[in-house]
């Protein structure tokens, strides 16, 4: 049998301990499982097959899935610095959200510029002045679809 993935769930016969190897057919069991596993792998590994949304089959509720995400804590940045994303993670420059890691963030903020698929420049401010204290940044970078940052 070819797999029904992703349109419906496959039905498999689970053999029991006293079944012979030909009822159900042992080789057919492996072939069916292999087909289903290969279909799932292709959907996950090949970005062209990656679903842009997840549909709950029970309620028909559609939930968008991000195409790519990176999250982390930057090394200490004084004034400005570069946050580098994992190699090959993004195909479009992602959206960034972040906060400064500090025990006292009063008047401290972070802004970004020069966002690309590989990195973003981060600027830490105390009021309207570039920070002179080294601080780390908690960040999340998101690309919603394979062709667009938002979606």
PDB file of N, CA, C and O in Angstrom, residues 55-121:
ATOM      1  N   UNK A  55      -3.181  21.816  10.364  1.00  0.00           N
ATOM      2  CA  UNK A  55      -4.639  21.787  10.452  1.00  0.00           C
ATOM      3  C   UNK A  55      -5.044  20.712  11.450  1.00  0.00           C
ATOM      4  O   UNK A  55      -4.662  19.558  11.316  1.00  0.00           O
ATOM      5  N   UNK A  56      -5.830  21.098  12.444  1.00  0.00           N
ATOM      6  CA  UNK A  56      -6.389  20.155  13.396  1.00  0.00           C
ATOM      7  C   UNK A  56      -7.536  19.448  12.689  1.00  0.00           C
ATOM      8  O   UNK A  56      -8.543  20.068  12.353  1.00  0.00           O
ATOM      9  N   UNK A  57      -7.398  18.146  12.421  1.00  0.00           N
ATOM     10  CA  UNK A  57      -8.397  17.396  11.657  1.00  0.00           C
ATOM     11  C   UNK A  57      -9.738  17.316  12.386  1.00  0.00           C
ATOM     12  O   UNK A  57     -10.777  17.182  11.770  1.00  0.00           O
ATOM     13  N   UNK A  58      -9.740  17.404  13.715  1.00  0.00           N
ATOM     14  CA  UNK A  58     -10.975  17.298  14.484  1.00  0.00           C
ATOM     15  C   UNK A  58     -11.802  18.575  14.394  1.00  0.00           C
ATOM     16  O   UNK A  58     -13.012  18.528  14.194  1.00  0.00           O
ATOM     17  N   UNK A  59     -11.155  19.741  14.523  1.00  0.00           N
ATOM     18  CA  UNK A  59     -11.888  21.004  14.557  1.00  0.00           C
ATOM     19  C   UNK A  59     -11.742  21.822  13.279  1.00  0.00           C
ATOM     20  O   UNK A  59     -12.375  22.857  13.144  1.00  0.00           O
ATOM     21  N   UNK A  60     -10.892  21.372  12.355  1.00  0.00           N
ATOM     22  CA  UNK A  60     -10.581  22.096  11.114  1.00  0.00           C
ATOM     23  C   UNK A  60      -9.954  23.461  11.398  1.00  0.00           C
ATOM     24  O   UNK A  60      -9.982  24.351  10.564  1.00  0.00           O
ATOM     25  N   UNK A  61      -9.378  23.624  12.578  1.00  0.00           N
ATOM     26  CA  UNK A  61      -8.706  24.863  12.937  1.00  0.00           C
ATOM     27  C   UNK A  61      -7.347  24.902  12.260  1.00  0.00           C
ATOM     28  O   UNK A  61      -6.580  23.942  12.329  1.00  0.00           O
ATOM     29  N   UNK A  62      -7.040  26.005  11.593  1.00  0.00           N
ATOM     30  CA  UNK A  62      -5.761  26.166  10.913  1.00  0.00           C
ATOM     31  C   UNK A  62      -4.839  26.995  11.789  1.00  0.00           C
ATOM     32  O   UNK A  62      -5.197  28.068  12.252  1.00  0.00           O
ATOM     33  N   UNK A  63      -3.636  26.488  12.038  1.00  0.00           N
ATOM     34  CA  UNK A  63      -2.631  27.191  12.830  1.00  0.00           C
ATOM     35  C   UNK A  63      -1.381  27.353  11.981  1.00  0.00           C
ATOM     36  O   UNK A  63      -0.781  26.367  11.574  1.00  0.00           O
ATOM     37  N   UNK A  64      -0.962  28.590  11.696  1.00  0.00           N
ATOM     38  CA  UNK A  64       0.250  28.780  10.925  1.00  0.00           C
ATOM     39  C   UNK A  64       1.475  28.302  11.707  1.00  0.00           C
ATOM     40  O   UNK A  64       1.544  28.453  12.920  1.00  0.00           O
ATOM     41  N   UNK A  65       2.413  27.710  11.009  1.00  0.00           N
ATOM     42  CA  UNK A  65       3.672  27.282  11.604  1.00  0.00           C
ATOM     43  C   UNK A  65       4.793  28.163  11.072  1.00  0.00           C
ATOM     44  O   UNK A  65       4.854  28.435   9.875  1.00  0.00           O
ATOM     45  N   UNK A  66       5.712  28.603  11.913  1.00  0.00           N
ATOM     46  CA  UNK A  66       6.870  29.336  11.398  1.00  0.00           C
ATOM     47  C   UNK A  66       7.731  28.425  10.529  1.00  0.00           C
ATOM     48  O   UNK A  66       7.876  27.239  10.816  1.00  0.00           O
ATOM     49  N   UNK A  67       8.292  28.977   9.491  1.00  0.00           N
ATOM     50  CA  UNK A  67       9.192  28.238   8.607  1.00  0.00           C
ATOM     51  C   UNK A  67      10.535  28.008   9.288  1.00  0.00           C
ATOM     52  O   UNK A  67      11.122  26.934   9.174  1.00  0.00           O
ATOM     53  N   UNK A  68      11.031  29.030  10.013  1.00  0.00           N
ATOM     54  CA  UNK A  68      12.327  28.908  10.693  1.00  0.00           C
ATOM     55  C   UNK A  68      12.347  29.806  11.929  1.00  0.00           C
ATOM     56  O   UNK A  68      11.788  30.896  11.923  1.00  0.00           O
ATOM     57  N   UNK A  69      13.015  29.324  12.975  1.00  0.00           N
ATOM     58  CA  UNK A  69      13.161  30.077  14.224  1.00  0.00           C
ATOM     59  C   UNK A  69      14.578  29.894  14.744  1.00  0.00           C
ATOM     60  O   UNK A  69      15.137  28.806  14.647  1.00  0.00           O
ATOM     61  N   UNK A  70      15.134  30.950  15.300  1.00  0.00           N
ATOM     62  CA  UNK A  70      16.391  30.857  16.044  1.00  0.00           C
ATOM     63  C   UNK A  70      16.197  31.655  17.320  1.00  0.00           C
ATOM     64  O   UNK A  70      15.584  32.717  17.311  1.00  0.00           O
ATOM     65  N   UNK A  71      16.679  31.135  18.421  1.00  0.00           N
ATOM     66  CA  UNK A  71      16.572  31.827  19.700  1.00  0.00           C
ATOM     67  C   UNK A  71      17.868  31.616  20.462  1.00  0.00           C
ATOM     68  O   UNK A  71      18.527  30.595  20.307  1.00  0.00           O
ATOM     69  N   UNK A  72      18.233  32.598  21.261  1.00  0.00           N
ATOM     70  CA  UNK A  72      19.456  32.434  22.030  1.00  0.00           C
ATOM     71  C   UNK A  72      19.767  33.625  22.897  1.00  0.00           C
ATOM     72  O   UNK A  72      18.968  34.549  23.033  1.00  0.00           O
ATOM     73  N   UNK A  73      20.928  33.569  23.491  1.00  0.00           N
ATOM     74  CA  UNK A  73      21.455  34.658  24.305  1.00  0.00           C
ATOM     75  C   UNK A  73      22.785  35.061  23.684  1.00  0.00           C
ATOM     76  O   UNK A  73      23.679  34.230  23.527  1.00  0.00           O
ATOM     77  N   UNK A  74      22.895  36.328  23.309  1.00  0.00           N
ATOM     78  CA  UNK A  74      24.127  36.802  22.686  1.00  0.00           C
ATOM     79  C   UNK A  74      25.246  36.872  23.715  1.00  0.00           C
ATOM     80  O   UNK A  74      25.004  36.891  24.917  1.00  0.00           O
ATOM     81  N   UNK A  75      26.460  36.931  23.224  1.00  0.00           N
ATOM     82  CA  UNK A  75      27.594  37.228  24.098  1.00  0.00           C
ATOM     83  C   UNK A  75      27.439  38.676  24.554  1.00  0.00           C
ATOM     84  O   UNK A  75      26.631  39.428  24.011  1.00  0.00           O
ATOM     85  N   UNK A  76      28.212  39.073  25.554  1.00  0.00           N
ATOM     86  CA  UNK A  76      28.138  40.450  26.033  1.00  0.00           C
ATOM     87  C   UNK A  76      28.397  41.453  24.925  1.00  0.00           C
ATOM     88  O   UNK A  76      29.348  41.328  24.167  1.00  0.00           O
ATOM     89  N   UNK A  77      27.512  42.429  24.809  1.00  0.00           N
ATOM     90  CA  UNK A  77      27.637  43.481  23.795  1.00  0.00           C
ATOM     91  C   UNK A  77      27.740  44.818  24.517  1.00  0.00           C
ATOM     92  O   UNK A  77      26.935  45.119  25.398  1.00  0.00           O
ATOM     93  N   UNK A  78      28.726  45.606  24.151  1.00  0.00           N
ATOM     94  CA  UNK A  78      28.882  46.957  24.693  1.00  0.00           C
ATOM     95  C   UNK A  78      28.580  47.936  23.572  1.00  0.00           C
ATOM     96  O   UNK A  78      29.322  47.999  22.595  1.00  0.00           O
ATOM     97  N   UNK A  79      27.491  48.667  23.688  1.00  0.00           N
ATOM     98  CA  UNK A  79      27.122  49.620  22.641  1.00  0.00           C
ATOM     99  C   UNK A  79      26.485  48.947  21.458  1.00  0.00           C
ATOM    100  O   UNK A  79      25.284  49.032  21.258  1.00  0.00           O
ATOM    101  N   UNK A  80      27.285  48.248  20.643  1.00  0.00           N
ATOM    102  CA  UNK A  80      26.736  47.545  19.487  1.00  0.00           C
ATOM    103  C   UNK A  80      27.542  46.280  19.219  1.00  0.00           C
ATOM    104  O   UNK A  80      28.688  46.157  19.629  1.00  0.00           O
ATOM    105  N   UNK A  81      26.898  45.353  18.543  1.00  0.00           N
ATOM    106  CA  UNK A  81      27.548  44.095  18.195  1.00  0.00           C
ATOM    107  C   UNK A  81      26.685  43.314  17.232  1.00  0.00           C
ATOM    108  O   UNK A  81      25.573  43.722  16.900  1.00  0.00           O
ATOM    109  N   UNK A  82      27.204  42.193  16.786  1.00  0.00           N
ATOM    110  CA  UNK A  82      26.510  41.371  15.803  1.00  0.00           C
ATOM    111  C   UNK A  82      26.056  40.060  16.437  1.00  0.00           C
ATOM    112  O   UNK A  82      26.825  39.409  17.138  1.00  0.00           O
ATOM    113  N   UNK A  83      24.810  39.703  16.180  1.00  0.00           N
ATOM    114  CA  UNK A  83      24.285  38.393  16.560  1.00  0.00           C
ATOM    115  C   UNK A  83      24.254  37.561  15.282  1.00  0.00           C
ATOM    116  O   UNK A  83      23.667  37.973  14.284  1.00  0.00           O
ATOM    117  N   UNK A  84      24.899  36.405  15.307  1.00  0.00           N
ATOM    118  CA  UNK A  84      24.968  35.527  14.140  1.00  0.00           C
ATOM    119  C   UNK A  84      23.979  34.382  14.305  1.00  0.00           C
ATOM    120  O   UNK A  84      23.933  33.740  15.351  1.00  0.00           O
ATOM    121  N   UNK A  85      23.195  34.119  13.262  1.00  0.00           N
ATOM    122  CA  UNK A  85      22.215  33.039  13.274  1.00  0.00           C
ATOM    123  C   UNK A  85      22.861  31.728  12.833  1.00  0.00           C
ATOM    124  O   UNK A  85      23.889  31.741  12.155  1.00  0.00           O
ATOM    125  N   UNK A  86      22.243  30.588  13.163  1.00  0.00           N
ATOM    126  CA  UNK A  86      22.766  29.300  12.707  1.00  0.00           C
ATOM    127  C   UNK A  86      22.839  29.266  11.176  1.00  0.00           C
ATOM    128  O   UNK A  86      21.940  29.766  10.490  1.00  0.00           O
ATOM    129  N   UNK A  87      23.891  28.683  10.657  1.00  0.00           N
ATOM    130  CA  UNK A  87      24.137  28.627   9.215  1.00  0.00           C
ATOM    131  C   UNK A  87      22.971  27.940   8.501  1.00  0.00           C
ATOM    132  O   UNK A  87      22.529  26.862   8.897  1.00  0.00           O
ATOM    133  N   UNK A  88      22.462  28.602   7.459  1.00  0.00           N
ATOM    134  CA  UNK A  88      21.407  28.035   6.633  1.00  0.00           C
ATOM    135  C   UNK A  88      20.007  28.055   7.235  1.00  0.00           C
ATOM    136  O   UNK A  88      19.073  27.531   6.634  1.00  0.00           O
ATOM    137  N   UNK A  89      19.829  28.650   8.392  1.00  0.00           N
ATOM    138  CA  UNK A  89      18.530  28.619   9.069  1.00  0.00           C
ATOM    139  C   UNK A  89      17.473  29.419   8.306  1.00  0.00           C
ATOM    140  O   UNK A  89      16.343  28.984   8.166  1.00  0.00           O
ATOM    141  N   UNK A  90      17.830  30.614   7.830  1.00  0.00           N
ATOM    142  CA  UNK A  90      16.834  31.500   7.219  1.00  0.00           C
ATOM    143  C   UNK A  90      17.073  31.670   5.719  1.00  0.00           C
ATOM    144  O   UNK A  90      18.212  31.718   5.262  1.00  0.00           O
ATOM    145  N   UNK A  91      15.954  31.774   4.974  1.00  0.00           N
ATOM    146  CA  UNK A  91      16.034  32.085   3.543  1.00  0.00           C
ATOM    147  C   UNK A  91      15.618  33.528   3.280  1.00  0.00           C
ATOM    148  O   UNK A  91      15.805  34.035   2.182  1.00  0.00           O
ATOM    149  N   UNK A  92      15.006  34.180   4.280  1.00  0.00           N
ATOM    150  CA  UNK A  92      14.643  35.594   4.249  1.00  0.00           C
ATOM    151  C   UNK A  92      15.142  36.210   5.551  1.00  0.00           C
ATOM    152  O   UNK A  92      15.284  35.506   6.554  1.00  0.00           O
ATOM    153  N   UNK A  93      15.402  37.511   5.558  1.00  0.00           N
ATOM    154  CA  UNK A  93      15.809  38.174   6.808  1.00  0.00           C
ATOM    155  C   UNK A  93      14.662  38.056   7.809  1.00  0.00           C
ATOM    156  O   UNK A  93      13.538  38.435   7.510  1.00  0.00           O
ATOM    157  N   UNK A  94      14.916  37.514   8.999  1.00  0.00           N
ATOM    158  CA  UNK A  94      13.834  37.266   9.958  1.00  0.00           C
ATOM    159  C   UNK A  94      13.413  38.506  10.737  1.00  0.00           C
ATOM    160  O   UNK A  94      14.099  39.524  10.741  1.00  0.00           O
ATOM    161  N   UNK A  95      12.261  38.396  11.417  1.00  0.00           N
ATOM    162  CA  UNK A  95      11.825  39.402  12.392  1.00  0.00           C
ATOM    163  C   UNK A  95      12.559  39.096  13.690  1.00  0.00           C
ATOM    164  O   UNK A  95      12.765  37.932  14.027  1.00  0.00           O
ATOM    165  N   UNK A  96      12.913  40.133  14.430  1.00  0.00           N
ATOM    166  CA  UNK A  96      13.656  39.965  15.678  1.00  0.00           C
ATOM    167  C   UNK A  96      12.872  40.576  16.826  1.00  0.00           C
ATOM    168  O   UNK A  96      12.332  41.672  16.706  1.00  0.00           O
ATOM    169  N   UNK A  97      12.828  39.866  17.922  1.00  0.00           N
ATOM    170  CA  UNK A  97      12.340  40.429  19.174  1.00  0.00           C
ATOM    171  C   UNK A  97      13.379  40.087  20.231  1.00  0.00           C
ATOM    172  O   UNK A  97      14.007  39.036  20.156  1.00  0.00           O
ATOM    173  N   UNK A  98      13.593  41.020  21.180  1.00  0.00           N
ATOM    174  CA  UNK A  98      14.676  40.798  22.131  1.00  0.00           C
ATOM    175  C   UNK A  98      14.497  41.611  23.396  1.00  0.00           C
ATOM    176  O   UNK A  98      13.692  42.536  23.458  1.00  0.00           O
ATOM    177  N   UNK A  99      15.278  41.248  24.388  1.00  0.00           N
ATOM    178  CA  UNK A  99      15.368  42.032  25.616  1.00  0.00           C
ATOM    179  C   UNK A  99      16.800  41.971  26.118  1.00  0.00           C
ATOM    180  O   UNK A  99      17.539  41.030  25.834  1.00  0.00           O
ATOM    181  N   UNK A 100      17.190  42.991  26.857  1.00  0.00           N
ATOM    182  CA  UNK A 100      18.532  43.061  27.416  1.00  0.00           C
ATOM    183  C   UNK A 100      18.558  42.240  28.702  1.00  0.00           C
ATOM    184  O   UNK A 100      17.656  42.323  29.526  1.00  0.00           O
ATOM    185  N   UNK A 101      19.603  41.428  28.867  1.00  0.00           N
ATOM    186  CA  UNK A 101      19.768  40.621  30.076  1.00  0.00           C
ATOM    187  C   UNK A 101      20.549  41.450  31.085  1.00  0.00           C
ATOM    188  O   UNK A 101      21.696  41.819  30.839  1.00  0.00           O
ATOM    189  N   UNK A 102      19.912  41.780  32.193  1.00  0.00           N
ATOM    190  CA  UNK A 102      20.567  42.611  33.200  1.00  0.00           C
ATOM    191  C   UNK A 102      19.766  42.559  34.492  1.00  0.00           C
ATOM    192  O   UNK A 102      18.561  42.337  34.470  1.00  0.00           O
ATOM    193  N   UNK A 103      20.440  42.759  35.611  1.00  0.00           N
ATOM    194  CA  UNK A 103      19.737  42.832  36.885  1.00  0.00           C
ATOM    195  C   UNK A 103      19.075  44.190  37.048  1.00  0.00           C
ATOM    196  O   UNK A 103      18.178  44.351  37.856  1.00  0.00           O
ATOM    197  N   UNK A 104      19.536  45.201  36.280  1.00  0.00           N
ATOM    198  CA  UNK A 104      18.944  46.533  36.348  1.00  0.00           C
ATOM    199  C   UNK A 104      18.794  47.068  34.933  1.00  0.00           C
ATOM    200  O   UNK A 104      19.728  47.610  34.355  1.00  0.00           O
ATOM    201  N   UNK A 105      17.599  46.894  34.364  1.00  0.00           N
ATOM    202  CA  UNK A 105      17.342  47.319  32.983  1.00  0.00           C
ATOM    203  C   UNK A 105      16.686  48.687  32.896  1.00  0.00           C
ATOM    204  O   UNK A 105      16.234  49.090  31.835  1.00  0.00           O
ATOM    205  N   UNK A 106      16.638  49.428  33.965  1.00  0.00           N
ATOM    206  CA  UNK A 106      15.969  50.717  33.956  1.00  0.00           C
ATOM    207  C   UNK A 106      16.551  51.602  32.858  1.00  0.00           C
ATOM    208  O   UNK A 106      17.742  51.891  32.846  1.00  0.00           O
ATOM    209  N   UNK A 107      15.706  51.988  31.923  1.00  0.00           N
ATOM    210  CA  UNK A 107      16.139  52.867  30.841  1.00  0.00           C
ATOM    211  C   UNK A 107      16.982  52.194  29.782  1.00  0.00           C
ATOM    212  O   UNK A 107      17.520  52.852  28.903  1.00  0.00           O
ATOM    213  N   UNK A 108      17.115  50.862  29.828  1.00  0.00           N
ATOM    214  CA  UNK A 108      17.941  50.140  28.850  1.00  0.00           C
ATOM    215  C   UNK A 108      17.045  49.536  27.776  1.00  0.00           C
ATOM    216  O   UNK A 108      16.006  48.960  28.078  1.00  0.00           O
ATOM    217  N   UNK A 109      17.451  49.680  26.530  1.00  0.00           N
ATOM    218  CA  UNK A 109      16.678  49.110  25.423  1.00  0.00           C
ATOM    219  C   UNK A 109      17.631  48.557  24.374  1.00  0.00           C
ATOM    220  O   UNK A 109      18.837  48.807  24.409  1.00  0.00           O
ATOM    221  N   UNK A 110      17.073  47.800  23.440  1.00  0.00           N
ATOM    222  CA  UNK A 110      17.861  47.252  22.343  1.00  0.00           C
ATOM    223  C   UNK A 110      17.125  47.537  21.033  1.00  0.00           C
ATOM    224  O   UNK A 110      15.906  47.456  20.964  1.00  0.00           O
ATOM    225  N   UNK A 111      17.889  47.945  20.025  1.00  0.00           N
ATOM    226  CA  UNK A 111      17.346  48.140  18.682  1.00  0.00           C
ATOM    227  C   UNK A 111      18.194  47.334  17.709  1.00  0.00           C
ATOM    228  O   UNK A 111      19.287  46.882  18.048  1.00  0.00           O
ATOM    229  N   UNK A 112      17.686  47.175  16.488  1.00  0.00           N
ATOM    230  CA  UNK A 112      18.382  46.359  15.498  1.00  0.00           C
ATOM    231  C   UNK A 112      18.488  47.075  14.168  1.00  0.00           C
ATOM    232  O   UNK A 112      17.664  47.916  13.838  1.00  0.00           O
ATOM    233  N   UNK A 113      19.464  46.690  13.387  1.00  0.00           N
ATOM    234  CA  UNK A 113      19.635  47.204  12.035  1.00  0.00           C
ATOM    235  C   UNK A 113      20.429  46.197  11.222  1.00  0.00           C
ATOM    236  O   UNK A 113      21.104  45.326  11.769  1.00  0.00           O
ATOM    237  N   UNK A 114      20.364  46.324   9.914  1.00  0.00           N
ATOM    238  CA  UNK A 114      21.155  45.462   9.040  1.00  0.00           C
ATOM    239  C   UNK A 114      20.810  43.990   9.158  1.00  0.00           C
ATOM    240  O   UNK A 114      21.682  43.135   9.036  1.00  0.00           O
ATOM    241  N   UNK A 115      19.535  43.676   9.361  1.00  0.00           N
ATOM    242  CA  UNK A 115      19.134  42.274   9.487  1.00  0.00           C
ATOM    243  C   UNK A 115      19.278  41.561   8.154  1.00  0.00           C
ATOM    244  O   UNK A 115      18.830  42.054   7.119  1.00  0.00           O
ATOM    245  N   UNK A 116      19.918  40.394   8.170  1.00  0.00           N
ATOM    246  CA  UNK A 116      20.077  39.571   6.975  1.00  0.00           C
ATOM    247  C   UNK A 116      19.729  38.125   7.329  1.00  0.00           C
ATOM    248  O   UNK A 116      19.349  37.836   8.457  1.00  0.00           O
ATOM    249  N   UNK A 117      19.902  37.223   6.375  1.00  0.00           N
ATOM    250  CA  UNK A 117      19.615  35.809   6.639  1.00  0.00           C
ATOM    251  C   UNK A 117      20.664  35.188   7.555  1.00  0.00           C
ATOM    252  O   UNK A 117      20.437  34.103   8.098  1.00  0.00           O
ATOM    253  N   UNK A 118      21.792  35.853   7.747  1.00  0.00           N
ATOM    254  CA  UNK A 118      22.879  35.279   8.544  1.00  0.00           C
ATOM    255  C   UNK A 118      23.142  35.978   9.871  1.00  0.00           C
ATOM    256  O   UNK A 118      23.733  35.392  10.768  1.00  0.00           O
ATOM    257  N   UNK A 119      22.710  37.243  10.004  1.00  0.00           N
ATOM    258  CA  UNK A 119      23.025  37.980  11.233  1.00  0.00           C
ATOM    259  C   UNK A 119      22.183  39.246  11.355  1.00  0.00           C
ATOM    260  O   UNK A 119      21.466  39.618  10.427  1.00  0.00           O
ATOM    261  N   UNK A 120      22.322  39.901  12.519  1.00  0.00           N
ATOM    262  CA  UNK A 120      21.667  41.184  12.754  1.00  0.00           C
ATOM    263  C   UNK A 120      22.598  42.025  13.626  1.00  0.00           C
ATOM    264  O   UNK A 120      23.303  41.484  14.485  1.00  0.00           O
ATOM    265  N   UNK A 121      22.616  43.319  13.389  1.00  0.00           N
ATOM    266  CA  UNK A 121      23.378  44.226  14.240  1.00  0.00           C
ATOM    267  C   UNK A 121      22.485  44.676  15.391  1.00  0.00           C
ATOM    268  O   UNK A 121      21.363  45.120  15.174  1.00  0.00           O
TER     269      UNK A 121
END
